Coordinates of C-alpha atoms in Angstrom, one line a residue:
M1040 CA -0.9 12.7 -25.3
P1041 CA 1.2 15.8 -25.8
E1042 CA 3.3 15.7 -29.0
N1043 CA 5.9 17.8 -27.4
D1044 CA 6.7 15.0 -25.0
P1045 CA 10.4 14.1 -25.1
H1046 CA 9.4 10.6 -25.7
F1047 CA 6.5 10.8 -28.0
A1048 CA 8.6 9.5 -30.8
A1049 CA 9.1 6.2 -29.0
Y1050 CA 5.4 6.1 -28.0
K1051 CA 3.9 7.1 -31.5
P1052 CA 4.4 3.7 -33.2
I1053 CA 2.6 2.0 -30.2
R1054 CA -0.2 4.3 -30.4
N1055 CA -0.6 4.0 -34.1
K1056 CA -0.6 0.2 -34.0
L1057 CA -3.2 0.3 -31.0
R1058 CA -5.5 2.7 -33.2
K1059 CA -5.9 -0.1 -35.6
L1060 CA -6.9 -2.9 -33.1
N1061 CA -10.0 -3.5 -31.1
P1062 CA -9.2 -2.5 -27.3
H1063 CA -11.4 -5.4 -26.0
S1064 CA -9.3 -8.0 -27.7
I1065 CA -6.2 -6.2 -26.0
L1066 CA -8.0 -6.6 -22.8
K1067 CA -8.7 -10.3 -23.2
L1068 CA -5.0 -10.9 -24.3
V1069 CA -3.8 -9.0 -21.2
A1070 CA -6.1 -10.8 -18.7
D1071 CA -5.2 -14.3 -20.2
K1072 CA -1.5 -13.6 -19.8
L1073 CA -1.9 -12.2 -16.3
F1074 CA -3.8 -15.3 -15.3
E1075 CA -1.0 -17.3 -16.9
V1076 CA 1.5 -15.4 -14.7
E1077 CA -0.7 -16.1 -11.8
N1078 CA -0.5 -19.9 -12.5
R1079 CA 3.0 -20.3 -13.7
G1080 CA 4.9 -17.5 -11.8
I1081 CA 8.4 -16.4 -12.6
E1082 CA 8.6 -18.8 -15.6
V1083 CA 6.0 -16.5 -17.5
M1084 CA 7.0 -13.3 -15.6
R1085 CA 10.5 -13.0 -16.8
H1086 CA 9.1 -12.7 -20.4
F1087 CA 5.7 -10.9 -19.7
Q1088 CA 6.0 -8.3 -17.0
P1089 CA 2.6 -7.6 -15.4
W1090 CA 3.3 -3.8 -15.2
N1091 CA 4.2 -3.5 -18.9
M1092 CA 1.0 -5.5 -19.8
L1093 CA -1.1 -3.1 -17.6
L1094 CA 0.6 -0.3 -19.3
L1095 CA -0.3 -1.6 -22.9
L1096 CA -3.9 -2.0 -21.6
R1097 CA -4.0 1.6 -20.3
W1098 CA -2.7 3.0 -23.6
S1099 CA -5.1 0.9 -25.6
I1100 CA -8.0 2.2 -23.6
Q1101 CA -6.8 5.7 -24.1
E1102 CA -7.2 5.3 -27.9
I1103 CA -10.7 4.2 -27.7
D1104 CA -12.9 6.2 -30.1
T1105 CA -16.6 5.9 -31.6
V1106 CA -15.4 3.2 -34.1
A1107 CA -13.0 1.2 -31.9
H1108 CA -15.5 -1.7 -31.7
R1109 CA -15.2 -2.1 -35.6
R1110 CA -11.4 -2.6 -35.6
P1111 CA -10.1 -6.1 -36.1
D1112 CA -9.0 -8.1 -33.0
A1113 CA -5.4 -8.1 -32.0
T1114 CA -3.5 -11.3 -32.6
Q1115 CA -0.8 -12.9 -30.5
N1116 CA 1.8 -11.5 -32.7
D1117 CA 0.3 -8.1 -32.5
F1118 CA 0.4 -8.5 -28.6
H1119 CA 4.0 -9.8 -28.5
Q1120 CA 5.1 -6.9 -30.9
L1121 CA 3.5 -4.3 -28.8
L1122 CA 5.0 -5.7 -25.6
N1123 CA 8.4 -5.7 -27.3
Q1124 CA 8.1 -2.1 -28.1
I1125 CA 7.1 -1.2 -24.6
H1126 CA 10.1 -3.4 -23.3
E1127 CA 12.3 -1.3 -25.5
M1128 CA 11.0 1.8 -23.8
D1129 CA 12.3 0.7 -20.4
A1130 CA 15.2 3.2 -20.7
L1131 CA 12.8 6.2 -20.6
S1132 CA 13.5 6.4 -16.7
L1133 CA 17.0 5.7 -15.6
P1134 CA 18.9 6.2 -12.3
D1135 CA 20.9 9.1 -13.6
D1136 CA 17.6 10.9 -14.0
Y1137 CA 17.1 11.0 -10.3
E1138 CA 19.0 13.1 -7.7
H1139 CA 19.4 9.8 -5.7
V1140 CA 19.4 6.2 -6.7
I1141 CA 16.8 5.5 -3.9
L1142 CA 14.5 7.7 -5.7
F1143 CA 14.8 5.5 -8.7
L1144 CA 14.3 2.4 -6.6
R1145 CA 11.2 3.9 -5.1
T1146 CA 9.5 4.1 -8.6
L1147 CA 10.2 0.4 -9.2
S1148 CA 8.9 -0.5 -5.8
Y1149 CA 5.7 1.2 -6.3
Q1150 CA 5.3 -0.1 -9.8
Q1151 CA 6.1 -3.7 -9.1
F1152 CA 5.8 -4.9 -5.5
A1153 CA 1.9 -4.8 -5.4
L1154 CA 2.1 -7.2 -8.4
Q1155 CA 4.4 -9.6 -6.8
R1156 CA 2.9 -10.1 -3.3
G1157 CA 0.6 -13.0 -2.6
P1158 CA -2.6 -13.0 -0.5
D1159 CA -2.5 -11.1 2.9
G1160 CA -5.2 -12.0 5.3
S1161 CA -3.8 -9.6 7.8
A1162 CA -4.7 -6.7 5.4
I1163 CA -8.4 -7.5 5.6
A1164 CA -8.2 -8.2 9.4
R1165 CA -6.6 -4.7 9.8
M1166 CA -9.2 -2.9 7.8
N1167 CA -11.9 -4.7 10.0
L1168 CA -10.1 -3.3 13.0
L1169 CA -9.7 0.2 11.7
F1170 CA -13.3 0.6 10.3
G1171 CA -15.5 -2.5 11.2
G1172 CA -15.9 -1.3 14.8
L1173 CA -16.9 2.3 14.2
K1174 CA -19.8 3.5 16.2
N1175 CA -23.2 3.7 14.7
G1176 CA -23.6 7.1 12.8
H1177 CA -19.9 7.7 12.6
E1178 CA -19.3 10.0 9.8
Y1179 CA -17.2 7.4 8.1
Q1180 CA -20.0 5.1 8.0
T1181 CA -22.3 7.7 6.5
Q1182 CA -19.8 8.7 4.0
F1183 CA -19.1 5.2 2.8
K1184 CA -22.7 4.3 2.4
K1185 CA -23.3 7.4 0.4
Q1186 CA -20.3 6.8 -1.9
T1187 CA -20.9 3.2 -2.4
G1188 CA -24.4 2.1 -1.5
I1189 CA -23.3 -0.5 1.0
S1190 CA -22.3 -0.5 4.6
I1191 CA -18.8 -0.7 5.8
L1192 CA -19.6 -4.0 7.6
D1193 CA -21.3 -5.5 4.5
C1194 CA -18.3 -4.4 2.4
L1195 CA -15.8 -6.1 4.9
D1196 CA -17.7 -9.4 4.8
L1197 CA -17.9 -9.3 0.9
C1198 CA -14.1 -8.5 0.9
Y1199 CA -13.6 -11.7 2.8
A1200 CA -15.8 -13.7 0.6
T1201 CA -14.1 -12.5 -2.5
A1202 CA -10.8 -13.4 -1.0
T1203 CA -11.9 -17.0 -0.6
I1204 CA -12.8 -17.1 -4.3
F1205 CA -9.7 -15.8 -5.5
I1206 CA -7.3 -17.9 -3.4
A1207 CA -8.8 -21.1 -4.8
R1208 CA -6.7 -23.4 -7.0
T1209 CA -8.5 -22.2 -10.2
P1210 CA -9.8 -18.6 -9.5
S1211 CA -12.8 -17.6 -11.8
R1212 CA -11.9 -15.5 -14.9
T1213 CA -15.3 -13.8 -14.4
I1214 CA -17.4 -12.7 -11.5
Q1215 CA -21.1 -12.9 -11.4
P1216 CA -23.3 -12.1 -8.4
Q1217 CA -24.3 -15.8 -8.1
L1218 CA -20.8 -16.5 -6.8
Y1219 CA -22.1 -15.0 -3.6
R1220 CA -25.3 -17.0 -3.6
L1221 CA -24.7 -18.6 -0.2
I1222 CA -24.7 -15.1 1.6
K1223 CA -27.0 -13.3 -0.7
D1224 CA -30.2 -13.5 1.5
S1225 CA -28.5 -12.0 4.4
L1226 CA -27.4 -8.8 2.5
P1227 CA -29.5 -5.8 1.3
P1228 CA -30.8 -6.6 -2.4
S1229 CA -28.3 -4.3 -4.3
A1230 CA -25.4 -5.0 -1.8
I1231 CA -23.5 -7.5 -4.1
E1232 CA -23.9 -5.4 -7.3
D1233 CA -22.9 -2.2 -5.4
F1234 CA -19.7 -4.0 -4.2
L1235 CA -18.8 -5.3 -7.6
V1236 CA -19.3 -1.9 -9.3
L1237 CA -17.1 -0.5 -6.3
I1238 CA -14.0 -2.7 -7.4
S1239 CA -14.7 -2.7 -11.0
T1240 CA -14.7 -0.3 -13.9
T1241 CA -15.6 -0.1 -17.6
P1242 CA -13.1 1.1 -20.4
T1243 CA -15.2 4.4 -20.8
E1244 CA -14.7 5.1 -17.1
V1245 CA -11.1 4.5 -17.3
Q1246 CA -10.7 6.7 -20.4
S1247 CA -12.5 9.4 -18.6
R1248 CA -10.4 9.1 -15.5
L1249 CA -7.2 9.2 -17.3
A1250 CA -8.4 12.4 -19.1
N1251 CA -9.7 14.3 -16.1
D1252 CA -8.2 12.9 -12.8
P1253 CA -5.5 15.4 -11.9
D1254 CA -3.3 12.6 -10.7
F1255 CA -3.2 11.1 -14.3
K1256 CA -4.2 13.7 -17.0
N1257 CA -0.9 15.6 -17.0
Q1258 CA 1.5 12.5 -16.8
T1259 CA 4.2 12.4 -19.2
I1260 CA 5.1 9.2 -21.0
A1261 CA 8.0 8.3 -18.9
E1262 CA 5.8 8.8 -15.8
Q1263 CA 3.0 6.5 -17.2
S1264 CA 5.5 4.0 -17.7
I1265 CA 6.8 3.8 -14.2
L1266 CA 3.6 4.7 -12.2
P1267 CA 1.4 2.2 -10.5
S1268 CA -1.3 1.2 -12.9
P1269 CA -4.8 2.7 -12.5
F1270 CA -6.1 -0.9 -12.6
L1271 CA -4.8 -1.5 -9.0
D1272 CA -8.0 0.4 -8.0
T1273 CA -10.3 -1.2 -10.5
P1274 CA -8.9 -4.8 -11.4
I1275 CA -12.3 -6.0 -12.8
I1276 CA -13.9 -4.8 -16.0
R1277 CA -17.6 -4.7 -16.4
V1278 CA -18.5 -6.2 -19.7
G1279 CA -22.1 -6.5 -19.5
Q1280 CA -25.1 -6.6 -17.4
S1281 CA -24.0 -8.3 -14.0
K1282 CA -20.9 -9.7 -15.7
Y1283 CA -17.4 -8.9 -14.7
R1284 CA -13.9 -9.9 -16.2
V1285 CA -11.3 -10.2 -13.9
L1286 CA -7.8 -8.8 -15.1
S1287 CA -5.8 -10.8 -12.4
P1288 CA -6.6 -12.4 -9.1
R1289 CA -3.6 -10.8 -7.5
L1290 CA -4.8 -7.4 -8.5
V1291 CA -8.4 -8.2 -7.1
L1292 CA -6.6 -9.1 -3.7
R1293 CA -4.7 -5.8 -3.6
R1294 CA -8.0 -3.8 -4.2
I1295 CA -9.9 -5.6 -1.5
E1296 CA -7.1 -5.3 1.0
S1297 CA -7.5 -1.4 1.1
V1298 CA -10.9 -0.6 -0.5
I1299 CA -12.5 1.1 2.4
Y1300 CA -9.4 3.3 3.2
R1301 CA -9.1 4.3 -0.4
T1302 CA -12.8 4.9 -1.0
L1303 CA -13.0 7.1 2.2
K1304 CA -9.9 8.9 1.2
T1305 CA -11.0 9.6 -2.4
G1306 CA -12.3 13.4 -2.5
N1307 CA -12.0 14.1 1.1
P1308 CA -9.5 16.7 2.0
S1309 CA -10.0 16.3 5.7
F1310 CA -9.4 12.6 5.7
G1311 CA -5.9 12.6 6.9
V1312 CA -6.5 14.4 10.1
K1313 CA -9.5 12.4 11.2
F1314 CA -8.0 9.0 10.2
G1315 CA -4.8 9.8 11.8
R1316 CA -6.5 9.6 15.3
I1317 CA -8.0 6.2 14.3
F1318 CA -4.6 5.1 13.2
E1319 CA -2.8 6.1 16.2
A1320 CA -5.4 4.2 18.3
Y1321 CA -4.9 1.1 16.1
V1322 CA -1.0 1.4 16.5
H1323 CA -1.6 1.6 20.4
D1324 CA -3.9 -1.4 20.1
C1325 CA -1.1 -3.5 18.2
L1326 CA 1.4 -2.5 21.1
R1327 CA -1.0 -3.9 23.7
S1328 CA -1.5 -7.2 21.7
A1329 CA 2.3 -7.7 21.6
E1330 CA 2.2 -7.1 25.4
V1331 CA 4.7 -4.1 25.0
D1332 CA 4.7 -1.7 27.9
C1333 CA 4.7 1.8 26.6
L1334 CA 4.1 5.4 27.6
S1335 CA 1.3 7.3 25.6
E1336 CA 1.7 10.9 24.3
N1337 CA -0.7 11.9 27.1
Q1338 CA 1.5 10.3 29.7
L1339 CA 4.5 11.8 28.2
N1340 CA 3.2 15.3 28.1
R1341 CA 2.2 15.0 31.7
T1342 CA 5.5 13.8 32.7
F1343 CA 7.4 16.5 30.7
G1344 CA 5.1 19.5 31.6
G1345 CA 5.3 22.7 29.7
E1346 CA 4.8 23.1 26.0
G1347 CA 6.3 21.2 23.2
K1348 CA 5.9 18.6 20.4
C1349 CA 5.8 14.8 21.5
V1350 CA 5.7 11.5 19.8
D1351 CA 2.8 9.3 20.2
F1352 CA 4.5 6.4 22.2
L1353 CA 7.7 5.8 24.1
I1354 CA 9.1 2.3 24.9
R1355 CA 11.7 2.2 27.6
E1356 CA 14.4 -0.6 27.4
D1357 CA 17.5 -1.1 29.6
E1358 CA 19.9 0.6 27.1
C1359 CA 17.7 2.6 24.9
N1360 CA 14.4 4.5 24.4
I1361 CA 12.2 3.7 21.3
L1362 CA 10.1 6.8 20.2
I1363 CA 7.2 5.8 18.0
D1364 CA 5.2 8.2 16.0
A1365 CA 2.1 7.0 14.1
K1366 CA 1.4 8.7 10.7
G1367 CA -1.8 7.4 8.9
V1368 CA -0.5 8.3 5.5
E1369 CA 0.7 7.0 2.2
A1370 CA 2.7 8.5 -0.5
N1371 CA 0.6 10.1 -3.3
L1372 CA 1.3 9.6 -6.9
P1373 CA 3.5 12.8 -7.2
A1374 CA 5.6 11.6 -4.2
R1375 CA 6.0 8.2 -5.7
I1376 CA 7.9 9.5 -8.8
A1377 CA 9.7 12.4 -7.2
R1378 CA 13.1 12.9 -9.0
S1379 CA 14.5 15.2 -6.3
T1380 CA 14.8 15.0 -2.7
S1381 CA 13.4 18.4 -2.0
Y1382 CA 10.2 17.7 -3.9
L1383 CA 9.8 14.3 -2.3
I1384 CA 10.1 15.9 1.2
S1385 CA 7.7 18.7 0.2
K1386 CA 5.1 16.0 -0.6
L1387 CA 5.8 14.0 2.5
R1388 CA 6.0 17.0 5.0
T1389 CA 3.3 15.8 7.3
S1390 CA 4.7 12.4 7.8
V1391 CA 8.3 12.6 7.5
Q1392 CA 9.3 16.1 8.6
K1393 CA 6.8 16.4 11.2
G1394 CA 7.5 12.8 12.6
I1395 CA 11.3 13.6 12.8
E1396 CA 10.7 16.9 14.4
Q1397 CA 8.3 15.4 17.0
G1398 CA 11.1 12.7 17.7
M1399 CA 13.7 15.3 18.2
E1400 CA 11.8 17.4 20.4
T1401 CA 10.4 14.4 22.6
Q1402 CA 14.1 13.5 23.1
I1403 CA 15.2 17.0 24.2
R1404 CA 12.2 17.1 26.6
A1405 CA 12.9 13.7 28.0
L1406 CA 16.4 14.7 28.9
S1407 CA 15.7 18.1 30.3
S1408 CA 17.4 19.2 33.6
D1409 CA 14.4 18.2 35.9
S1410 CA 14.2 14.8 34.6
L1411 CA 15.2 13.2 37.9
K1412 CA 12.2 14.9 39.6
R1413 CA 9.7 13.0 37.6
E1414 CA 7.4 10.3 38.8
I1415 CA 7.9 8.4 35.6
R1416 CA 11.7 8.0 34.9
I1417 CA 13.0 8.1 31.3
N1418 CA 16.7 7.2 31.4
P1419 CA 19.2 9.2 29.4
C1420 CA 20.1 6.4 27.0
E1421 CA 20.4 5.9 23.2
P1422 CA 17.3 6.9 21.3
F1423 CA 15.7 5.3 18.3
L1424 CA 12.8 6.9 16.3
L1425 CA 10.2 4.7 14.4
I1426 CA 7.9 6.5 12.1
V1427 CA 4.9 4.1 11.3
T1428 CA 2.8 5.0 8.3
Y1429 CA -0.3 3.3 6.8
D1430 CA 1.7 2.2 3.6
H1431 CA 5.3 1.8 2.5
L1432 CA 7.1 5.2 1.9
H1433 CA 10.2 3.3 0.5
L1434 CA 12.7 5.8 1.7
G1435 CA 15.8 3.5 1.8
S1436 CA 18.0 2.6 4.5
S1437 CA 18.8 4.4 7.7
Y1438 CA 22.2 5.2 6.1
D1439 CA 20.5 6.8 3.0
L1440 CA 18.3 9.1 5.2
E1441 CA 20.7 12.1 5.3
S1442 CA 20.8 12.2 1.4
I1443 CA 17.0 11.7 1.2
L1444 CA 16.3 14.5 3.6
G1445 CA 18.6 16.9 1.7
D1446 CA 20.7 19.8 2.9
S1447 CA 18.1 22.3 3.3
M1448 CA 16.0 20.2 5.8
L1449 CA 19.0 19.1 7.7
S1450 CA 20.3 22.6 8.1
K1451 CA 16.9 23.6 9.5
L1452 CA 16.9 20.4 11.9
R1453 CA 20.4 21.3 13.3
E1454 CA 19.5 25.0 13.5
K1455 CA 16.5 24.1 15.6
Y1456 CA 17.7 21.1 17.7
G1457 CA 21.5 21.4 17.7
D1458 CA 24.5 19.5 16.2
P1459 CA 24.7 16.7 16.9
L1460 CA 20.9 16.1 16.6
P1461 CA 19.2 14.7 19.7
V1462 CA 18.3 11.6 17.8
P1463 CA 21.1 10.6 15.2
L1464 CA 19.9 10.2 11.7
G1465 CA 21.2 6.5 11.6
N1466 CA 18.7 5.9 14.5
I1467 CA 15.7 6.8 12.6
F1468 CA 13.5 4.2 10.8
F1469 CA 10.3 4.1 8.8
A1470 CA 7.9 1.4 8.8
S1471 CA 4.6 0.7 7.2
I1472 CA 2.0 -0.7 9.5
E1473 CA 2.4 -4.1 8.1
E1474 CA 6.1 -4.0 9.0
F1475 CA 5.2 -2.7 12.3
E1476 CA 2.9 -5.5 13.1
D1477 CA 5.5 -8.1 12.0
L1478 CA 8.2 -6.4 14.3
L1479 CA 5.8 -6.5 17.2
S1480 CA 4.8 -10.1 16.6
A1481 CA 8.5 -11.0 16.5
I1482 CA 9.0 -9.3 19.8
R1483 CA 6.0 -11.1 21.3
T1484 CA 7.3 -14.4 20.2
K1485 CA 10.9 -13.7 21.3
E1486 CA 12.3 -14.1 17.8
I1487 CA 13.6 -10.7 18.2
S1488 CA 14.8 -10.1 21.8
S1489 CA 14.3 -6.3 21.9
F1490 CA 13.6 -3.2 19.8
G1491 CA 16.9 -1.8 20.6
G1492 CA 18.9 -4.8 19.5
F1493 CA 16.9 -5.1 16.2
F1494 CA 17.5 -1.4 15.3
R1495 CA 21.1 -1.6 16.2
Y1496 CA 21.4 -4.7 13.9
A1497 CA 19.6 -3.0 11.1
R1498 CA 21.7 0.1 11.4
E1499 CA 24.9 -1.9 11.2
Q1500 CA 23.6 -3.8 8.2
D1501 CA 22.9 -0.5 6.5
L1502 CA 26.5 0.9 6.9
D1503 CA 27.7 -1.9 4.7
P1504 CA 26.7 -1.5 1.1
R1505 CA 26.8 -5.4 0.7
T1506 CA 24.1 -5.7 3.5
R1507 CA 22.1 -2.4 3.1
K1508 CA 18.3 -2.8 2.7
M1509 CA 15.9 -0.6 0.9
D1510 CA 13.0 -1.3 3.4
L1511 CA 12.8 -2.4 6.9
Y1512 CA 10.9 -5.7 6.1
L1513 CA 14.0 -7.0 4.6
H1514 CA 16.0 -6.8 7.8
L1515 CA 12.8 -8.5 9.4
A1516 CA 12.8 -11.2 6.9
E1517 CA 16.5 -12.2 7.9
R1518 CA 15.5 -12.3 11.6
I1519 CA 12.1 -13.9 11.5
K1520 CA 11.9 -17.6 10.6
N1521 CA 8.4 -18.5 12.0
P1522 CA 6.1 -15.5 11.4
E1523 CA 2.9 -15.2 13.3
R1524 CA 0.1 -12.7 13.2
L1525 CA -0.4 -10.7 16.2
P1526 CA -3.2 -12.0 18.2
I1527 CA -5.4 -8.9 17.6
L1528 CA -5.1 -9.7 13.9
Q1529 CA -5.9 -13.4 14.0
E1530 CA -8.9 -12.6 16.3
S1531 CA -10.1 -10.1 13.7
L1532 CA -9.8 -12.5 10.9
T1533 CA -11.6 -15.2 12.8
Q1534 CA -14.4 -12.6 13.6
I1535 CA -14.9 -11.8 10.0
A1536 CA -14.9 -15.6 9.1
R1537 CA -17.7 -16.1 11.7
R1538 CA -19.7 -13.2 10.6
V1539 CA -19.6 -14.7 7.0
I1540 CA -20.5 -18.2 8.2
L1541 CA -23.5 -16.8 10.1
R1542 CA -24.7 -15.4 6.8
I1543 CA -24.9 -18.8 5.2
P1544 CA -28.3 -20.6 5.6
D1545 CA -28.3 -23.5 8.3
A1546 CA -28.7 -26.1 5.6
Y1547 CA -25.4 -25.2 4.0
R1548 CA -23.4 -24.1 6.9
N1549 CA -21.7 -27.3 7.9
G1550 CA -21.7 -28.9 4.4
A1551 CA -19.0 -29.3 1.7
K1552 CA -20.2 -26.2 0.0
T1553 CA -19.4 -24.1 3.2
K1554 CA -16.0 -25.6 3.4
A1555 CA -15.3 -24.9 -0.2
F1556 CA -16.5 -21.4 0.3
L1557 CA -14.4 -20.7 3.3
K1558 CA -11.2 -22.4 2.2

């Protein structure tokens, strides 16, 4: 930790105390309290914030040396004192340190939201749809097997089996391969160990990653205090041969929900381009599952003729056109802690800027002078642009978009596309794939009558500071009273369940053990 860091004086007493305590005892205290948070919820969380406990564990592991195992164990008093010291450091990052308050709120969202969400079966179903059906010999299959030692399909089934373990009433605090004994014989000999190694780590590996990974090694103390924990990727600690200590059931669920995506993405610079095509096809599959009629990019380009940028899909409604562009991306760590809008946009150029430009140009091409001659008619009505990303970008409300984009980018857009812009900024929304699925499901079940009606509602809400929302899902939560999965997701989840059941020997398949296993 650099001693010239402006917050080193606040960090130093914590560091000095950690250097006197056995890091494995800190690990046990953190895991015990995270399980208590899991069992008792907000009653415990308001006093013991999971993100602060994970920060304490990170700092404890950073201070491991050759004699760390000889140090005395930390007591409960030591634990409470250290957490109080970290709590007093919360002022390291304040709204005034950011160009816009939304940038500050983004950091809190990335730090905390993953630790507050419950189980999400749709996430595993989505992963199955994105990667489970890849053709034999696909480069992602080869890459994943090379990186992990297991196949994508075996990994998906083990993710589902693991989820059933951790949504039990009393989830295990340790994992051993024998927990998977009912499906063991249907897997390659090393598959279970390879899977557990994939979602786990050792203190030594964490220390090495913090010291050498470019995303972590140069972080300031303030950045470390607000960034998502490295334990989101490795929520299980290997503490012996075939023995694994669980930090938190919730963290395990977060990891298995995206383990294939993040594993393939790691160390693969070309991942984004190739995954983008898979993601776009998945977005189209979701639209079909919701029985939404749309025009694809190919249809639009044939309709428009000539050259130009184009969104992936266009939905025609009576009084508006919905332009949809799919971007299979997530914000990297630097983008998650951006303190200026220009830096943020520079890190999200391929998703935010490119998506907006494609929407603007599509609207111009749709309303060109020869539009009446086309076989496919696109009415000259109000446009809305929805940019769908793999994960949340947390860019704030439609009202905040002008401030987030910044003067430089807005000037370029107006210079290129005219003023007023073809698609008003207040009509541009961002949605994670999860939010998009929920919107489509609500359209399908008629809880939301139309895309245009919903976006007009969200826009009006965002104009008023009292009803403005940080993310689209907050608008959705107000409108959706009886949420349902899209049929495509429910079918995928059922498909995984059936695969896992077929891995269980006949003697157990219909018995009580199977029911408990699949609960």
